[in-house]
XYZ file of C-alpha atoms in Angstrom:
426
model
C 129.589 61.833 92.320
C 132.828 62.819 93.980
C 134.157 59.303 94.300
C 134.345 56.462 91.835
C 134.568 52.958 93.219
C 136.089 50.681 90.619
C 136.492 46.953 91.155
C 138.634 45.222 88.565
C 138.244 41.480 88.539
C 141.477 39.565 88.095
C 141.381 37.447 84.988
C 139.159 34.339 85.049
C 141.962 32.602 83.351
C 142.203 29.749 80.965
C 145.050 27.329 81.177
C 146.531 28.723 77.968
C 146.560 32.314 76.808
C 145.041 31.960 73.358
C 145.132 35.505 72.082
C 147.073 36.934 69.189
C 150.664 37.778 70.143
C 150.538 41.182 68.442
C 147.413 42.038 70.454
C 149.275 41.233 73.667
C 152.220 43.348 72.592
C 149.961 46.352 71.942
C 148.256 45.955 75.314
C 151.606 45.707 77.089
C 152.939 48.809 75.323
C 149.821 50.830 76.195
C 149.480 50.185 79.900
C 151.926 47.723 81.392
C 155.503 47.958 82.569
C 155.551 44.184 83.008
C 156.102 42.259 79.765
C 154.197 39.050 79.281
C 156.446 36.230 78.052
C 155.287 36.531 74.460
C 157.761 34.686 72.206
C 159.774 36.319 69.478
C 157.826 37.144 66.338
C 157.348 34.035 64.220
C 157.826 34.852 60.563
C 155.827 32.957 57.918
C 159.134 32.214 56.197
C 160.229 30.223 59.263
C 157.292 27.807 59.075
C 158.014 24.349 57.695
C 156.081 21.106 57.494
C 158.076 19.878 60.490
C 157.682 22.873 62.834
C 154.283 24.290 61.759
C 152.385 23.068 64.818
C 154.967 24.468 67.228
C 154.855 27.783 65.364
C 151.079 28.110 65.486
C 151.007 27.124 69.172
C 153.496 29.922 69.890
C 151.228 32.393 68.095
C 147.806 31.269 69.354
C 148.672 29.923 72.838
C 151.988 31.603 73.751
C 151.923 30.359 77.368
C 151.023 26.760 76.589
C 154.358 25.397 77.867
C 154.286 27.452 81.078
C 152.966 25.655 84.192
C 149.473 26.866 84.999
C 150.341 28.299 88.421
C 153.091 30.342 86.799
C 150.640 31.562 84.167
C 148.334 32.856 86.888
C 151.206 34.615 88.653
C 152.352 36.218 85.395
C 148.858 37.459 84.597
C 148.347 38.851 88.098
C 151.616 40.774 87.923
C 150.713 42.070 84.486
C 147.211 43.064 85.660
C 148.657 44.958 88.629
C 150.862 46.961 86.294
C 147.988 47.687 83.920
C 145.674 48.759 86.751
C 148.220 51.108 88.280
C 148.894 52.782 84.941
C 145.160 53.134 84.250
C 144.667 54.806 87.650
C 147.553 57.206 87.014
C 146.170 58.080 83.596
C 142.689 58.776 84.996
C 144.058 60.962 87.786
C 146.305 62.846 85.369
C 143.299 63.755 83.245
C 141.208 64.792 86.260
C 143.429 67.164 88.192
C 141.171 67.181 91.257
C 141.745 63.475 91.874
C 144.695 62.338 93.959
C 146.256 59.108 92.728
C 147.262 58.154 96.282
C 143.649 58.413 97.475
C 142.082 56.747 94.470
C 140.170 53.670 95.589
C 140.693 50.512 93.580
C 141.231 46.862 94.256
C 142.639 44.154 92.044
C 141.430 40.671 92.868
C 143.524 37.587 92.406
C 143.271 35.536 89.264
C 140.831 32.677 89.625
C 141.798 29.460 87.856
C 139.667 27.898 85.174
C 137.913 24.667 86.201
C 138.755 23.303 82.730
C 142.332 23.123 81.503
C 142.104 21.821 77.928
C 139.595 21.798 75.094
C 137.477 24.443 76.784
C 136.619 26.701 73.823
C 132.953 26.471 72.835
C 133.512 28.645 69.751
C 136.316 28.674 67.177
C 136.777 30.666 63.983
C 138.860 28.816 61.384
C 140.248 30.997 58.603
C 141.362 30.164 55.074
C 144.745 30.873 53.495
C 147.677 29.087 51.886
C 149.178 26.303 53.980
C 152.724 24.998 54.241
C 151.967 22.613 51.371
C 151.128 25.562 49.111
C 147.419 24.748 48.978
C 145.329 27.952 49.285
C 142.403 25.957 50.660
C 143.841 25.360 54.124
C 141.649 25.930 57.201
C 143.238 27.001 60.455
C 145.074 29.929 62.014
C 147.638 32.390 60.673
C 151.336 32.751 61.269
C 151.863 36.360 60.264
C 149.335 39.087 59.591
C 147.539 39.643 56.268
C 148.044 43.379 56.815
C 151.824 42.913 56.795
C 152.117 40.596 53.809
C 151.928 36.872 53.048
C 150.845 34.539 55.841
C 150.938 30.796 56.388
C 147.778 29.024 57.509
C 148.283 26.109 59.900
C 145.592 23.655 60.979
C 144.613 23.775 64.645
C 145.132 20.024 64.964
C 147.545 20.243 67.898
C 146.209 23.295 69.741
C 145.313 22.215 73.265
C 142.597 24.809 73.848
C 140.391 23.610 70.969
C 137.904 20.768 71.284
C 138.553 17.676 69.198
C 135.072 17.881 67.699
C 135.816 21.381 66.382
C 139.043 20.180 64.785
C 137.179 17.372 63.035
C 134.582 19.756 61.583
C 137.332 22.074 60.321
C 139.122 19.154 58.667
C 135.906 17.940 57.033
C 135.226 21.429 55.680
C 138.769 21.678 54.326
C 138.362 18.308 52.601
C 135.129 19.548 51.032
C 136.398 22.852 49.657
C 139.540 21.179 48.284
C 137.251 19.058 46.115
C 135.154 22.058 45.074
C 135.945 23.726 41.716
C 135.209 27.129 43.261
C 138.308 29.055 44.414
C 138.873 30.274 47.977
C 138.403 33.893 48.989
C 141.763 34.558 50.621
C 141.613 38.257 49.688
C 138.517 40.239 48.776
C 139.936 41.217 45.415
C 140.802 37.705 44.247
C 137.293 36.776 43.098
C 137.142 33.643 45.258
C 134.234 32.235 47.243
C 135.066 29.868 50.139
C 135.803 31.723 53.363
C 135.974 31.083 57.096
C 134.232 28.455 59.215
C 132.830 29.050 62.704
C 132.219 26.026 64.926
C 130.216 26.326 68.144
C 129.343 23.659 70.696
C 127.737 23.268 74.100
C 128.592 21.206 77.149
C 126.274 18.462 75.889
C 128.491 18.026 72.825
C 126.073 19.390 70.233
C 127.741 21.129 67.286
C 126.809 24.104 65.123
C 128.841 24.987 62.011
C 128.591 28.278 60.110
C 130.145 28.505 56.632
C 130.831 31.981 55.229
C 130.802 32.269 51.442
C 131.578 35.269 49.229
C 128.855 35.371 46.547
C 130.835 37.529 44.083
C 128.570 37.700 40.993
C 126.789 34.367 41.459
C 123.027 34.351 41.002
C 120.744 33.370 43.883
C 119.996 30.039 42.209
C 123.701 29.177 42.170
C 124.080 30.158 45.826
C 121.238 27.827 46.728
C 122.919 25.089 44.705
C 126.191 25.482 46.624
C 124.277 25.421 49.899
C 122.520 22.218 48.844
C 125.858 20.558 48.002
C 127.269 21.552 51.370
C 124.171 20.206 53.096
C 124.466 16.869 51.304
C 128.143 16.544 52.255
C 127.591 17.111 55.980
C 124.270 15.292 56.193
C 124.852 12.202 54.034
C 128.439 12.418 52.760
C 131.880 12.142 54.413
C 131.097 15.152 56.627
C 128.270 13.245 58.326
C 130.840 11.722 60.685
C 131.016 15.123 62.407
C 127.417 14.614 63.576
C 126.483 18.292 63.307
C 123.402 19.448 65.158
C 122.993 22.335 62.728
C 124.680 23.790 59.639
C 124.381 27.399 58.497
C 125.417 29.035 55.213
C 126.033 32.793 55.049
C 126.761 34.592 51.758
C 128.722 37.642 52.935
C 130.560 40.337 50.961
C 132.273 41.970 53.947
C 134.911 41.007 56.491
C 132.163 40.360 59.034
C 128.431 40.331 58.397
C 125.730 40.468 61.024
C 122.504 38.577 60.505
C 120.896 41.900 59.560
C 123.491 42.549 56.827
C 123.607 39.016 55.448
C 120.996 36.565 56.772
C 122.103 33.089 57.789
C 120.533 30.209 55.865
C 119.874 27.114 57.980
C 120.797 24.163 55.760
C 119.686 21.566 58.304
C 119.220 20.935 62.004
C 118.183 22.965 65.021
C 118.304 26.750 64.633
C 120.006 27.225 68.010
C 122.256 25.534 70.534
C 121.133 25.426 74.156
C 123.800 25.875 76.820
C 123.250 25.174 80.511
C 124.863 27.396 83.121
C 124.057 26.516 86.721
C 120.322 25.729 86.514
C 119.575 28.171 83.706
C 119.361 27.395 80.000
C 120.514 29.780 77.275
C 119.751 29.839 73.574
C 122.780 30.562 71.375
C 122.442 31.726 67.751
C 125.200 31.715 65.099
C 126.376 35.268 65.798
C 125.335 35.799 69.425
C 127.914 36.286 72.176
C 128.454 33.667 74.849
C 131.535 33.261 77.026
C 133.929 30.928 75.199
C 134.794 29.061 78.410
C 131.480 27.936 79.890
C 132.908 26.471 83.097
C 134.945 29.600 83.811
C 131.913 31.771 83.033
C 130.129 30.423 86.106
C 133.117 31.432 88.248
C 133.199 34.845 86.602
C 129.528 35.678 87.080
C 129.361 34.520 90.684
C 132.402 36.623 91.526
C 130.859 39.656 89.833
C 127.694 39.206 91.890
C 129.723 38.950 95.082
C 131.695 42.113 94.334
C 128.577 44.025 93.313
C 126.859 43.409 96.671
C 123.589 42.659 94.938
C 120.458 43.045 97.045
C 116.714 42.790 96.400
C 116.826 46.604 95.905
C 119.544 46.517 93.229
C 118.893 47.308 89.583
C 121.496 45.735 87.310
C 122.525 47.569 84.142
C 124.084 44.935 81.869
C 126.092 46.745 79.172
C 126.981 44.618 76.131
C 124.722 41.889 77.491
C 125.017 39.374 74.639
C 122.503 36.568 75.139
C 121.520 37.979 78.539
C 123.494 35.555 80.662
C 124.533 38.059 83.332
C 121.073 39.598 83.757
C 119.241 36.282 83.858
C 121.650 34.692 86.329
C 121.242 37.744 88.572
C 117.456 37.931 88.190
C 116.715 36.017 91.403
C 119.017 38.272 93.429
C 117.966 41.754 92.278
C 114.942 44.012 91.881
C 115.407 44.030 88.123
C 117.919 44.094 85.287
C 118.230 45.945 81.988
C 120.564 44.664 79.274
C 121.681 46.473 76.126
C 123.544 45.094 73.112
C 124.204 46.251 69.546
C 123.616 42.792 68.019
C 119.884 42.450 67.429
C 119.945 38.650 67.145
C 121.706 38.434 70.518
C 118.997 40.607 72.069
C 116.345 38.360 70.525
C 118.083 35.376 72.119
C 118.287 37.240 75.434
C 114.548 37.920 75.422
C 113.765 34.303 74.610
C 116.192 33.154 77.296
C 114.447 35.358 79.848
C 111.071 33.853 78.972
C 112.418 30.292 79.000
C 113.945 30.824 82.445
C 110.914 32.733 83.779
C 113.076 35.779 84.492
C 110.211 38.260 84.398
C 112.118 41.161 85.991
C 114.636 41.620 83.168
C 114.427 43.693 79.992
C 116.691 43.718 76.936
C 117.186 46.583 74.498
C 118.830 46.440 71.070
C 121.091 49.330 70.087
C 124.416 51.053 70.644
C 125.260 51.468 74.321
C 126.241 55.132 73.967
C 122.809 55.913 72.512
C 120.668 53.761 74.787
C 122.320 54.238 78.199
C 121.183 57.869 78.772
C 117.547 56.933 78.164
C 117.832 53.804 80.304
C 119.354 55.751 83.198
C 116.663 58.408 82.908
C 114.051 55.692 83.265
C 115.698 54.402 86.444
C 115.428 57.680 88.315
C 113.637 56.101 91.286
C 116.113 53.237 91.669
C 118.073 53.386 94.933
C 121.025 51.232 93.883
C 122.236 50.646 90.349
C 125.130 48.394 89.453
C 126.499 48.695 85.933
C 128.399 45.693 84.623
C 130.506 46.607 81.616
C 131.852 43.719 79.563
C 132.534 44.939 76.011
C 134.299 43.152 73.204
C 137.828 43.945 72.118
C 136.774 47.179 70.437
C 135.815 48.465 73.874
C 133.106 50.908 74.900
C 132.804 54.426 73.507
C 133.857 57.266 75.783
C 130.387 58.785 75.640
C 128.888 55.607 77.102
C 131.416 55.603 79.929
C 130.648 59.272 80.564
C 126.989 58.500 81.216
C 127.935 55.649 83.538
C 130.458 57.696 85.530
C 128.708 61.062 85.594
C 124.995 60.532 84.887
C 123.397 63.998 84.933
C 119.932 62.467 84.810
C 120.347 60.604 88.115
C 120.223 61.933 91.678
C 123.580 62.768 93.247
C 123.029 60.171 95.972
C 122.908 57.318 93.497
C 125.714 54.801 93.873
C 127.295 53.424 90.733
C 129.698 50.536 90.936
C 131.447 49.932 87.620
C 132.742 46.392 87.444
C 135.019 45.879 84.482
C 134.725 42.146 83.955
C 137.923 41.257 82.120
C 137.169 37.735 80.988
C 139.038 35.123 79.008
C 137.872 36.383 75.638
C 138.383 40.124 75.980
C 142.083 40.500 76.642
């Protein structure tokens, strides 16, 4: 290929930019000459009982006081700067490419149909709160890597659903009554850890409690799970009306289902989310866009930019629960999705069957290892579109190499790489 066509989709933006301020600062330093209006660093020592909710809003949703139209303009300007610097960097590394002739297009930011309470997944962490109680569930002011932090409840954060806040409060009430200590640091010998709350547009709720087992026997772990079940099924936590409750004993920062299996304490094993006229099964650790309404806008725009035809084969990299492939299944010849999370791939396969998407296939494994074999198997395909939508850790260079310069594919093959920068990847 002597020409790379790269569409970059302008952010499918939420009404509030709920990403960590330090993450934004790093992104700005790397690629952008345009600073986002990230507030001054909020020190844990500045947090008081009176200002804690303003402090956490400044950290988690730094643009929450900026009118939405201004937010979109800011993000477009920032994206333009990032894109231009990325193009210059690519052309600098490949001397034969002329930056002035490089073909790229940045599309305008599309607004989110939902402006508040749009997150369908929240991860509440545990640390010491303003009141000095180490069993406080919420979000951090400060970074554990830099020293002490203050944990503030997400009670007043506008991007979080009220039902999620209520589950987090019920969990905090429970662990404060428990004699077992919290696991704020892995060396402190504690047990209670973070809480993940997921929901769908129908209002059903899934809660996942992570618990450090330390040296507890299996019988004791089952006992703690039974107590938690009783609390949320018949005790004060029943007011949350959970659809399902999971318990995961985990010794690491993050554990996949393969490393530490989830125990279903009660309820349905999955949530079902509806997107357009398709239904998707969501497991505790499977990926699904955190803004469901904006996801529909995102995917339809991707399909428009990709110029999908009945002869197109879609390569869905980091496919999660298979949403992209299944939504595109009626427009293309076929689709192949790959993801490193095996439970997500299992969900994707079940979703394909449930939606009668018989022309899609999902493969579990690392993208950089699976893509060469997948491409080799598509040698007769006349038009392949690769949609790359990785998490924050990005995609390995070797995987990108096979997408940009696939030696196993005919020179006439057209690859369109659409970097779908969505609301949860910035």
